[in-house]
Structure formats: structure tokens, C-alpha cells
mmCIF file of C-alpha atoms in Angstrom:
data_model
loop_
_atom_site.group_PDB
_atom_site.id
_atom_site.type_symbol
_atom_site.label_atom_id
_atom_site.label_comp_id
_atom_site.label_asym_id
_atom_site.label_seq_id
_atom_site.Cartn_x
_atom_site.Cartn_y
_atom_site.Cartn_z
ATOM 1 C CA UNK A 47 26.530 14.776 4.247
ATOM 2 C CA UNK A 48 26.954 11.188 3.000
ATOM 3 C CA UNK A 49 29.238 10.265 0.122
ATOM 4 C CA UNK A 50 26.156 9.261 -1.857
ATOM 5 C CA UNK A 51 24.634 12.727 -1.297
ATOM 6 C CA UNK A 52 27.792 14.443 -2.534
ATOM 7 C CA UNK A 53 27.662 12.402 -5.723
ATOM 8 C CA UNK A 54 24.162 13.761 -6.423
ATOM 9 C CA UNK A 55 25.677 17.138 -7.305
ATOM 10 C CA UNK A 56 27.900 15.499 -9.908
ATOM 11 C CA UNK A 57 25.507 13.202 -11.772
ATOM 12 C CA UNK A 58 22.508 13.716 -14.091
ATOM 13 C CA UNK A 59 19.006 13.511 -12.659
ATOM 14 C CA UNK A 60 17.983 9.942 -11.894
ATOM 15 C CA UNK A 61 15.967 8.308 -14.672
ATOM 16 C CA UNK A 62 15.687 4.813 -13.234
ATOM 17 C CA UNK A 63 14.448 4.788 -9.656
ATOM 18 C CA UNK A 64 11.877 7.584 -9.581
ATOM 19 C CA UNK A 65 9.863 6.169 -12.503
ATOM 20 C CA UNK A 66 9.851 2.802 -10.713
ATOM 21 C CA UNK A 67 8.669 4.388 -7.448
ATOM 22 C CA UNK A 68 5.871 6.189 -9.273
ATOM 23 C CA UNK A 69 4.880 3.080 -11.200
ATOM 24 C CA UNK A 70 4.695 1.151 -7.931
ATOM 25 C CA UNK A 71 2.542 3.773 -6.178
ATOM 26 C CA UNK A 72 0.238 4.150 -9.192
ATOM 27 C CA UNK A 73 -0.148 0.373 -9.320
ATOM 28 C CA UNK A 74 -1.039 0.460 -5.624
ATOM 29 C CA UNK A 75 -3.881 2.918 -6.257
ATOM 30 C CA UNK A 76 -5.240 0.770 -9.066
ATOM 31 C CA UNK A 77 -5.127 -2.325 -6.862
ATOM 32 C CA UNK A 78 -6.867 -0.564 -3.952
ATOM 33 C CA UNK A 79 -9.464 0.895 -6.340
ATOM 34 C CA UNK A 80 -10.301 -2.518 -7.750
ATOM 35 C CA UNK A 81 -10.650 -3.952 -4.247
ATOM 36 C CA UNK A 82 -12.954 -1.143 -3.136
ATOM 37 C CA UNK A 83 -15.024 -1.560 -6.287
ATOM 38 C CA UNK A 84 -15.218 -5.329 -5.760
ATOM 39 C CA UNK A 85 -16.690 -5.054 -2.255
ATOM 40 C CA UNK A 86 -19.474 -2.893 -3.657
ATOM 41 C CA UNK A 87 -20.557 -5.595 -6.102
ATOM 42 C CA UNK A 88 -22.557 -8.821 -5.697
ATOM 43 C CA UNK A 89 -20.512 -11.994 -5.150
ATOM 44 C CA UNK A 90 -20.877 -13.275 -8.730
ATOM 45 C CA UNK A 91 -19.602 -9.995 -10.216
ATOM 46 C CA UNK A 92 -16.430 -9.751 -8.144
ATOM 47 C CA UNK A 93 -14.356 -12.438 -9.860
ATOM 48 C CA UNK A 94 -13.302 -10.228 -12.789
ATOM 49 C CA UNK A 95 -11.952 -7.641 -10.365
ATOM 50 C CA UNK A 96 -10.282 -10.280 -8.198
ATOM 51 C CA UNK A 97 -8.450 -11.569 -11.276
ATOM 52 C CA UNK A 98 -7.356 -8.014 -12.054
ATOM 53 C CA UNK A 99 -6.088 -7.670 -8.485
ATOM 54 C CA UNK A 100 -4.026 -10.858 -8.990
ATOM 55 C CA UNK A 101 -2.429 -9.243 -12.057
ATOM 56 C CA UNK A 102 -1.735 -5.973 -10.265
ATOM 57 C CA UNK A 103 -0.149 -7.736 -7.305
ATOM 58 C CA UNK A 104 2.144 -9.613 -9.705
ATOM 59 C CA UNK A 105 2.960 -6.343 -11.465
ATOM 60 C CA UNK A 106 3.914 -4.843 -8.106
ATOM 61 C CA UNK A 107 6.262 -7.750 -7.426
ATOM 62 C CA UNK A 108 7.853 -7.254 -10.860
ATOM 63 C CA UNK A 109 8.429 -3.550 -10.113
ATOM 64 C CA UNK A 110 9.996 -4.435 -6.764
ATOM 65 C CA UNK A 111 12.244 -6.997 -8.435
ATOM 66 C CA UNK A 112 13.294 -4.487 -11.096
ATOM 67 C CA UNK A 113 14.053 -1.837 -8.467
ATOM 68 C CA UNK A 114 16.252 -4.236 -6.501
ATOM 69 C CA UNK A 115 17.983 -5.214 -9.733
ATOM 70 C CA UNK A 116 18.730 -1.547 -10.445
ATOM 71 C CA UNK A 117 20.142 -1.237 -6.929
ATOM 72 C CA UNK A 118 22.581 -4.034 -7.671
ATOM 73 C CA UNK A 119 23.579 -2.452 -10.992
ATOM 74 C CA UNK A 120 24.009 1.178 -9.947
ATOM 75 C CA UNK A 121 26.644 2.503 -7.588
ATOM 76 C CA UNK A 122 25.146 6.002 -7.459
ATOM 77 C CA UNK A 123 21.538 6.314 -6.312
ATOM 78 C CA UNK A 124 19.224 9.329 -5.804
ATOM 79 C CA UNK A 125 19.208 8.747 -2.035
ATOM 80 C CA UNK A 126 20.446 6.151 0.447
ATOM 81 C CA UNK A 127 20.303 2.602 -0.840
ATOM 82 C CA UNK A 128 18.644 1.273 2.298
ATOM 83 C CA UNK A 129 15.877 3.866 1.920
ATOM 84 C CA UNK A 130 15.272 2.840 -1.692
ATOM 85 C CA UNK A 131 15.016 -0.788 -0.626
ATOM 86 C CA UNK A 132 12.744 0.064 2.311
ATOM 87 C CA UNK A 133 10.470 2.262 0.205
ATOM 88 C CA UNK A 134 9.866 -0.205 -2.612
ATOM 89 C CA UNK A 135 9.527 -3.107 -0.165
ATOM 90 C CA UNK A 136 7.025 -1.267 2.031
ATOM 91 C CA UNK A 137 4.904 -0.335 -1.008
ATOM 92 C CA UNK A 138 4.983 -3.964 -2.134
ATOM 93 C CA UNK A 139 3.880 -5.051 1.355
ATOM 94 C CA UNK A 140 0.736 -2.908 1.072
ATOM 95 C CA UNK A 141 -0.061 -4.560 -2.249
ATOM 96 C CA UNK A 142 0.472 -8.002 -0.710
ATOM 97 C CA UNK A 143 -2.026 -7.360 2.080
ATOM 98 C CA UNK A 144 -4.651 -5.812 -0.190
ATOM 99 C CA UNK A 145 -4.275 -8.818 -2.465
ATOM 100 C CA UNK A 146 -4.517 -11.031 0.619
ATOM 101 C CA UNK A 147 -7.851 -9.465 1.560
ATOM 102 C CA UNK A 148 -9.223 -10.115 -1.926
ATOM 103 C CA UNK A 149 -7.922 -13.699 -1.849
ATOM 104 C CA UNK A 150 -9.649 -14.403 1.449
ATOM 105 C CA UNK A 151 -12.958 -12.981 0.252
ATOM 106 C CA UNK A 152 -12.727 -15.245 -2.771
ATOM 107 C CA UNK A 153 -11.538 -18.299 -0.829
ATOM 108 C CA UNK A 154 -14.192 -17.986 1.885
ATOM 109 C CA UNK A 155 -16.922 -17.027 -0.595
ATOM 110 C CA UNK A 156 -17.867 -14.011 1.519
ATOM 111 C CA UNK A 157 -21.304 -13.182 0.187
ATOM 112 C CA UNK A 158 -22.513 -10.350 2.406
ATOM 113 C CA UNK A 159 -20.019 -7.506 2.547
ATOM 114 C CA UNK A 160 -20.370 -5.506 5.747
ATOM 115 C CA UNK A 161 -20.193 -1.732 6.058
ATOM 116 C CA UNK A 162 -16.976 -2.137 8.021
ATOM 117 C CA UNK A 163 -15.273 -4.019 5.179
ATOM 118 C CA UNK A 164 -16.374 -1.365 2.702
ATOM 119 C CA UNK A 165 -15.133 1.373 5.015
ATOM 120 C CA UNK A 166 -11.751 -0.268 5.458
ATOM 121 C CA UNK A 167 -11.236 -0.708 1.710
ATOM 122 C CA UNK A 168 -12.132 2.978 1.355
ATOM 123 C CA UNK A 169 -9.589 3.935 4.029
ATOM 124 C CA UNK A 170 -6.907 1.854 2.319
ATOM 125 C CA UNK A 171 -7.664 3.446 -1.035
ATOM 126 C CA UNK A 172 -7.347 6.925 0.443
ATOM 127 C CA UNK A 173 -4.075 5.990 2.159
ATOM 128 C CA UNK A 174 -2.701 4.657 -1.149
ATOM 129 C CA UNK A 175 -3.652 7.928 -2.865
ATOM 130 C CA UNK A 176 -1.642 9.843 -0.263
ATOM 131 C CA UNK A 177 1.294 7.480 -0.776
ATOM 132 C CA UNK A 178 1.175 8.193 -4.497
ATOM 133 C CA UNK A 179 1.017 11.962 -3.925
ATOM 134 C CA UNK A 180 4.056 11.830 -1.631
ATOM 135 C CA UNK A 181 6.064 9.542 -3.925
ATOM 136 C CA UNK A 182 5.573 11.930 -6.839
ATOM 137 C CA UNK A 183 7.254 14.677 -4.793
ATOM 138 C CA UNK A 184 10.424 12.647 -4.249
ATOM 139 C CA UNK A 185 11.930 13.740 -7.563
ATOM 140 C CA UNK A 186 13.301 16.992 -6.242
ATOM 141 C CA UNK A 187 12.480 16.904 -2.522
ATOM 142 C CA UNK A 188 11.646 20.605 -2.649
ATOM 143 C CA UNK A 189 8.037 20.224 -1.573
ATOM 144 C CA UNK A 190 8.818 18.627 1.774
ATOM 145 C CA UNK A 191 5.558 19.929 3.249
ATOM 146 C CA UNK A 192 3.515 18.032 0.655
ATOM 147 C CA UNK A 193 5.251 14.796 1.640
ATOM 148 C CA UNK A 194 4.976 15.358 5.387
ATOM 149 C CA UNK A 195 1.298 16.355 5.080
ATOM 150 C CA UNK A 196 0.567 13.191 3.107
ATOM 151 C CA UNK A 197 2.338 11.109 5.754
ATOM 152 C CA UNK A 198 0.346 12.795 8.527
ATOM 153 C CA UNK A 199 -2.899 11.969 6.712
ATOM 154 C CA UNK A 200 -1.822 8.337 6.315
ATOM 155 C CA UNK A 201 -1.129 8.118 10.058
ATOM 156 C CA UNK A 202 -4.600 9.499 10.820
ATOM 157 C CA UNK A 203 -6.157 6.985 8.442
ATOM 158 C CA UNK A 204 -4.306 4.182 10.193
ATOM 159 C CA UNK A 205 -5.788 5.302 13.513
ATOM 160 C CA UNK A 206 -9.224 5.461 11.886
ATOM 161 C CA UNK A 207 -8.751 1.956 10.508
ATOM 162 C CA UNK A 208 -7.955 0.666 14.010
ATOM 163 C CA UNK A 209 -11.194 2.134 15.348
ATOM 164 C CA UNK A 210 -13.278 0.679 12.514
ATOM 165 C CA UNK A 211 -11.618 -2.708 12.971
ATOM 166 C CA UNK A 212 -12.124 -2.809 16.746
ATOM 167 C CA UNK A 213 -15.772 -1.825 16.438
ATOM 168 C CA UNK A 214 -16.358 -4.348 13.655
ATOM 169 C CA UNK A 215 -14.796 -7.231 15.605
ATOM 170 C CA UNK A 216 -16.872 -6.334 18.675
ATOM 171 C CA UNK A 217 -20.045 -6.370 16.564
ATOM 172 C CA UNK A 218 -19.143 -9.721 14.989
ATOM 173 C CA UNK A 219 -18.772 -11.426 18.360
ATOM 174 C CA UNK A 220 -21.814 -9.612 19.692
ATOM 175 C CA UNK A 221 -24.217 -10.405 16.838
ATOM 176 C CA UNK A 222 -22.904 -13.323 14.781
ATOM 177 C CA UNK A 223 -23.821 -16.828 15.898
ATOM 178 C CA UNK A 224 -22.280 -18.838 13.055
ATOM 179 C CA UNK A 225 -18.676 -19.712 13.977
ATOM 180 C CA UNK A 226 -17.670 -19.996 10.313
ATOM 181 C CA UNK A 227 -18.866 -16.471 9.604
ATOM 182 C CA UNK A 228 -17.012 -15.160 12.641
ATOM 183 C CA UNK A 229 -13.781 -16.642 11.281
ATOM 184 C CA UNK A 230 -14.435 -15.351 7.743
ATOM 185 C CA UNK A 231 -15.201 -11.773 8.674
ATOM 186 C CA UNK A 232 -12.540 -11.450 11.343
ATOM 187 C CA UNK A 233 -9.891 -12.774 8.943
ATOM 188 C CA UNK A 234 -10.846 -10.354 6.146
ATOM 189 C CA UNK A 235 -11.030 -7.396 8.523
ATOM 190 C CA UNK A 236 -7.687 -8.312 10.082
ATOM 191 C CA UNK A 237 -5.898 -8.367 6.727
ATOM 192 C CA UNK A 238 -7.464 -5.041 5.713
ATOM 193 C CA UNK A 239 -6.356 -3.504 9.014
ATOM 194 C CA UNK A 240 -2.849 -4.861 8.446
ATOM 195 C CA UNK A 241 -2.829 -3.276 4.979
ATOM 196 C CA UNK A 242 -3.388 0.117 6.577
ATOM 197 C CA UNK A 243 -0.577 -0.617 9.025
ATOM 198 C CA UNK A 244 1.664 -1.244 6.019
ATOM 199 C CA UNK A 245 0.577 2.113 4.542
ATOM 200 C CA UNK A 246 1.806 3.688 7.769
ATOM 201 C CA UNK A 247 5.122 1.879 7.284
ATOM 202 C CA UNK A 248 5.450 3.500 3.841
ATOM 203 C CA UNK A 249 4.791 6.877 5.470
ATOM 204 C CA UNK A 250 7.560 6.196 8.008
ATOM 205 C CA UNK A 251 10.053 5.509 5.206
ATOM 206 C CA UNK A 252 8.992 8.660 3.351
ATOM 207 C CA UNK A 253 9.365 10.737 6.515
ATOM 208 C CA UNK A 254 12.827 9.279 7.091
ATOM 209 C CA UNK A 255 13.884 10.257 3.568
ATOM 210 C CA UNK A 256 12.621 13.830 3.986
ATOM 211 C CA UNK A 257 14.430 14.221 7.316
ATOM 212 C CA UNK A 258 17.714 13.144 5.764
ATOM 213 C CA UNK A 259 17.301 15.630 2.907
ATOM 214 C CA UNK A 260 15.879 18.572 4.826
#
């Protein structure tokens, strides 16, 4: 047992880090929800949601900054310091890539949203919901099965995202003749696929935490 773990028996329940984790994961769901909603709207109606996504991405960065500040201020933490850093950073990375997908759709003026793009935003939203469910169980680490089940579902979604991405890229090169459109769609799909990869990274951190406390 680590020195930090021993201290947990001697200190009050953490009131700093867990609220920040939960705020970050809730923010992630809101960001993913706005992105999924945006791709189901006509081009001219997406801007309001894209602006909201900008705000949510900035909010996520602020939460990450605050968490790292708390790490520098507090000697005793609810679990290993490196795991706290990895968890909040990995959640922020998901937000960055989801925001990146929205930014590219806006920058490239992607008018026609394909079924594959819609499907990948849906997969990312579901993965973010599982992240949130797992993060909420970190408070007491008694419901390990809930966390591990959520992580398993995220891993399956990441595999599903890979399949959707590969099929979509094949169809782009098979059917699209405009080089500009090929670049646009492949770029958006690539960032969305990377976002799901980052969700898997969050799951890996969560699994590592549960193993250490099992």
C-alpha cells in the first residue's frame, strides 16, 4: 500500500478533486451532445452550436487547469497524483478532439453531413456517457464492476468507430471525385475517430485506478 493510500484512512473525504472530475465528465457529455445535434442540422443552423462547443472546450481547459492547480496545492490526494493528472488530461484530450471536429466542419464549410459522420458523433456521445458514469463511481471505489463495465463498453465503441471510419474512408475514395471533398470528409472523420481513441485512453486510466484500489 502506498503512503498516499495510508493517508486516506486519516483524512476527511475529498471535496476538491471528485467534483472537478465530475464537472469535467459532465462537460464532456454536453460538448458531445452539441456536436451530435449540430451534425443533424442544416449548415446555416449549426453556428450557434459550434459557438457553444467553443465555450465548452474552454470550460474543459479551465477545469483541467484548476485540477492541476489543486494538485500543486494539496499534499494528500484521493488516489495517486499521476493518476489524477492522467485522468483529467485524458478527459480534456477527448474534448479537444471533439472541438477539433466541429472546428473543421466550420472551417471547411461541410454542407452535406454523411451518415458516417453522424454515426461517429453518436458513438463519441455514447462513449462520453460511459466515461461520466464511471467517473461518478470514483468517489468510493466500491462499485468497481460499474467502472470496469463502462470501460469495456468504451473499448467496444472504439472498435466500432474504427470499423465505421474504415468503411467511410473506403466509400469516399470509391465514390467521391472532387479532391477538395475527399480532403474535407477524410479530415473530419479522422478527428472523430481520434476522439474515440481518446475515450479509450480515459478508460485505460480508469481501469488502472480500479486495479490499484481493488
